[in-house]
Structure formats: C-alpha cells, structure tokens
Amino acid sequence: MEAGGLLDSFIYGACVVFTLGMFSAGLSDLRHMRMTRSVDNVQFLPFLTTEVNNLGWLSYGALKGDGILIVVNAVGAALQTLYILAYLHYCPRKRVVLLQTATLLGVLLLGYGYFWLLVPDPEGRLQQLGLFCSVFTISMYLSPLADLAKVVQTKSTQCLSYPLTIATLLTSASWCLYGFQLRDPYIMVSNFPGIITSFIRFWLFWKYPQEQDRNYRLLQT
C-alpha cells in the first residue's frame, strides 16, 4: 500500500474509533441510570445537543456521499437516542424533558423542510448544511468555556474529566486531518476549537492538579 493510502486509512480509522469511543462515554451515564433508577448527576442537554449534531452531520454526509460521516454519525445518533429514551424513562419531571425533545424535533423538521424544499440546488444545499453543522459543532466545543472560567475562579479541576479531554483532543485532531485531506473547510474548521479547548484543559490540569485539590479539602476538614 502506498504511503498516501496508508495515511488516509489511518486517519479514517482514527475518526471512526475515537469518535465512537467518545460517544460511548454516555454508556457510563446509562449504567448509572439503570443501577440507581434515577437521573441524579446526569445532564440531559448534552444528549440532546449531540443528537442534533449527529443528525446534522449525518445529513451532510448523506448529501455528500461520505461513508465515514454516515457510519459514525448514524451510530452516534442511535446511541444518543438510547440515552435520551433512558433519561425519559427514569426522569421524574417528564414534562420538561418531553418539551425539550419536542422542541428539538420541531427545529429538525423545520431545518429539513428548509434545506430540502427551499434550497433546490444540491451544491447550495450542501454548502448551507455544512455551514450550519460547522457553526453548531463550534458552539458545542465553546459551550464549556463557562466551566473553564469556574475552574480558574475556584482553582479546582474536579469538574473536568481528564479521559474526556484526551478523547476530545484525539477526536478533534483526527477530524481536522480528515477535513484537510478532503479539502472540506466545514469539517476542518468546526473541529479546530476542540483542539484549542482541550489544550486549555490540559493547562488547567497542570496548573491545578486534582491531587492538590484533594489535599486542600482534607486540610479544610
């Protein structure tokens, strides 16, 4: 196999493995909900926003004929649907969750209606859908900045996950390389903030070690 083909295969494989690994992180929340039969300490909004992100990129991949995007986001959307259904099952305040889910479905239907009915040109549809997916993914990567500001204020990284930070870095970097290989700016640019925020988290882990946080709490008690 030529060097270029080997590199492409490595990048494609990395995108699939790292992304599915990150999506599978929700399985720990699913296990927690099943064992405790509650949704304590489980956030619903990340499931919902990730579902929108997966369905958006799945549509983009289908329109573009990109098998990697289709497979990864189809599996991701199926997993997020499983997490959402489990949350609905165990959540005591079902009305609020159902309202949020119904709002999501309404937005998706309006979006699909716009892209498939009001944008007849396939190329224009692809560009507008790619722009939407890119902006939405960037907003997801930037949304935890409030948590990072809280870390600086409290000088504690207890609210951050080191394994998730590594997974985010590897996933973002692999998709950036994938977008670069395909000369697709929507894929490449949308994942670059994930690399930046991951390095910010690594710096915070270095500046405020979690072992130091534990020792500080012990001294306080």
CSV table of C-alpha atoms in Angstrom, one decimal, residues 30-167:
chain,number,residue,atom,x,y,z
A,30,LEU,CA,-26.8,4.9,31.1
A,31,ARG,CA,-25.4,2.3,33.5
A,32,HIS,CA,-25.8,4.8,36.4
A,33,MET,CA,-29.4,5.5,35.4
A,34,ARG,CA,-30.2,1.7,35.3
A,35,MET,CA,-28.5,1.0,38.6
A,36,THR,CA,-29.9,3.9,40.6
A,37,ARG,CA,-33.2,4.1,38.6
A,38,SER,CA,-32.7,7.9,38.6
A,39,VAL,CA,-31.1,10.6,36.6
A,40,ASP,CA,-29.2,12.2,39.5
A,41,ASN,CA,-25.9,13.8,38.4
A,42,VAL,CA,-26.8,13.1,34.7
A,43,GLN,CA,-27.3,16.1,32.4
A,44,PHE,CA,-29.9,15.8,29.7
A,45,LEU,CA,-28.9,18.8,27.5
A,46,PRO,CA,-25.6,17.2,26.2
A,47,PHE,CA,-27.6,14.2,24.9
A,48,LEU,CA,-30.0,16.5,23.1
A,49,THR,CA,-27.3,18.8,21.5
A,50,THR,CA,-25.2,15.8,20.5
A,51,GLU,CA,-28.2,14.2,18.8
A,52,VAL,CA,-28.8,17.4,16.8
A,53,ASN,CA,-25.1,17.5,15.9
A,54,ASN,CA,-25.1,13.8,14.8
A,55,LEU,CA,-28.2,14.2,12.7
A,56,GLY,CA,-26.9,17.3,11.0
A,57,TRP,CA,-23.6,15.7,10.1
A,58,LEU,CA,-25.4,12.5,9.1
A,59,SER,CA,-27.5,14.5,6.6
A,60,TYR,CA,-24.3,16.3,5.4
A,61,GLY,CA,-22.6,13.0,4.9
A,62,ALA,CA,-25.6,11.5,3.0
A,63,LEU,CA,-25.8,14.5,0.8
A,64,LYS,CA,-22.1,14.4,0.1
A,65,GLY,CA,-21.9,10.7,-0.2
A,66,ASP,CA,-19.3,10.4,2.6
A,67,GLY,CA,-19.4,6.9,4.1
A,68,ILE,CA,-17.2,7.8,7.1
A,69,LEU,CA,-19.6,10.6,8.2
A,70,ILE,CA,-22.6,8.4,7.6
A,71,VAL,CA,-21.4,5.5,9.6
A,72,VAL,CA,-20.0,7.5,12.6
A,73,ASN,CA,-23.0,9.8,12.9
A,74,ALA,CA,-25.6,7.1,12.4
A,75,VAL,CA,-24.1,5.1,15.3
A,76,GLY,CA,-23.7,8.3,17.3
A,77,ALA,CA,-27.4,9.3,16.7
A,78,ALA,CA,-28.6,5.8,17.7
A,79,LEU,CA,-26.6,6.0,20.9
A,80,GLN,CA,-27.9,9.5,21.8
A,81,THR,CA,-31.4,8.3,21.1
A,82,LEU,CA,-30.8,5.4,23.5
A,83,TYR,CA,-29.5,7.8,26.2
A,84,ILE,CA,-32.5,10.2,25.7
A,85,LEU,CA,-35.0,7.3,25.9
A,86,ALA,CA,-33.4,6.1,29.1
A,87,TYR,CA,-33.4,9.6,30.6
A,88,LEU,CA,-37.1,9.9,29.7
A,89,HIS,CA,-37.8,6.6,31.4
A,90,TYR,CA,-36.1,7.4,34.7
A,91,CYS,CA,-36.7,11.2,34.9
A,92,PRO,CA,-39.4,12.2,37.3
A,93,ARG,CA,-40.1,15.5,35.6
A,94,LYS,CA,-41.0,14.1,32.2
A,95,ARG,CA,-43.0,17.1,31.0
A,96,VAL,CA,-39.9,19.4,30.9
A,97,VAL,CA,-37.8,16.7,29.1
A,98,LEU,CA,-40.6,15.9,26.7
A,99,LEU,CA,-41.0,19.6,25.9
A,100,GLN,CA,-37.3,20.0,25.2
A,101,THR,CA,-37.3,16.9,23.0
A,102,ALA,CA,-40.4,18.1,21.1
A,103,THR,CA,-38.7,21.4,20.5
A,104,LEU,CA,-35.7,19.6,19.1
A,105,LEU,CA,-37.9,17.6,16.8
A,106,GLY,CA,-39.7,20.7,15.7
A,107,VAL,CA,-36.4,22.5,14.9
A,108,LEU,CA,-35.1,19.5,13.0
A,109,LEU,CA,-38.3,19.3,10.9
A,110,LEU,CA,-38.1,23.0,10.1
A,111,GLY,CA,-34.5,22.6,9.2
A,112,TYR,CA,-35.1,19.6,6.9
A,113,GLY,CA,-38.0,21.4,5.3
A,114,TYR,CA,-35.8,24.4,4.6
A,115,PHE,CA,-32.8,22.5,3.2
A,116,TRP,CA,-34.8,20.0,1.1
A,117,LEU,CA,-37.7,22.2,-0.1
A,118,LEU,CA,-36.5,25.8,-0.2
A,119,VAL,CA,-32.9,25.1,-1.4
A,120,PRO,CA,-33.3,23.2,-4.6
A,121,ASP,CA,-29.7,23.4,-5.8
A,122,PRO,CA,-27.8,20.4,-4.4
A,123,GLU,CA,-24.5,22.3,-4.2
A,124,GLY,CA,-26.1,25.3,-2.4
A,125,ARG,CA,-27.9,22.9,-0.1
A,126,LEU,CA,-24.6,21.1,0.7
A,127,GLN,CA,-22.8,24.4,1.5
A,128,GLN,CA,-25.6,25.8,3.7
A,129,LEU,CA,-25.9,22.5,5.6
A,130,GLY,CA,-22.2,22.3,6.0
A,131,LEU,CA,-22.2,25.8,7.4
A,132,PHE,CA,-25.0,25.0,9.8
A,133,CYS,CA,-23.2,21.9,11.1
A,134,SER,CA,-19.9,23.7,11.4
A,135,VAL,CA,-21.4,26.6,13.4
A,136,PHE,CA,-23.3,24.1,15.7
A,137,THR,CA,-20.2,22.0,16.3
A,138,ILE,CA,-18.1,25.1,17.1
A,139,SER,CA,-20.8,26.3,19.6
A,140,MET,CA,-20.7,22.8,21.3
A,141,TYR,CA,-16.9,23.0,21.7
A,142,LEU,CA,-17.1,26.5,23.0
A,143,SER,CA,-20.0,25.9,25.4
A,144,PRO,CA,-17.8,24.5,28.3
A,145,LEU,CA,-15.8,27.8,28.5
A,146,ALA,CA,-18.0,28.8,31.4
A,147,ASP,CA,-16.8,25.7,33.3
A,148,LEU,CA,-13.2,26.6,32.5
A,149,ALA,CA,-13.8,30.1,33.9
A,150,LYS,CA,-15.2,28.4,37.0
A,151,VAL,CA,-12.0,26.3,37.3
A,152,VAL,CA,-9.8,29.4,37.3
A,153,GLN,CA,-12.0,31.1,39.9
A,154,THR,CA,-12.1,28.0,42.3
A,155,LYS,CA,-8.6,26.8,41.4
A,156,SER,CA,-10.1,23.3,41.2
A,157,THR,CA,-10.3,20.9,38.2
A,158,GLN,CA,-12.7,18.5,39.9
A,159,CYS,CA,-15.5,19.4,37.4
A,160,LEU,CA,-13.2,18.4,34.5
A,161,SER,CA,-12.7,14.9,33.1
A,162,TYR,CA,-9.2,14.0,32.1
A,163,PRO,CA,-10.1,11.0,29.9
A,164,LEU,CA,-12.8,13.0,28.2
A,165,THR,CA,-10.3,15.8,27.5
A,166,ILE,CA,-7.9,13.2,25.8
A,167,ALA,CA,-10.8,11.8,23.8
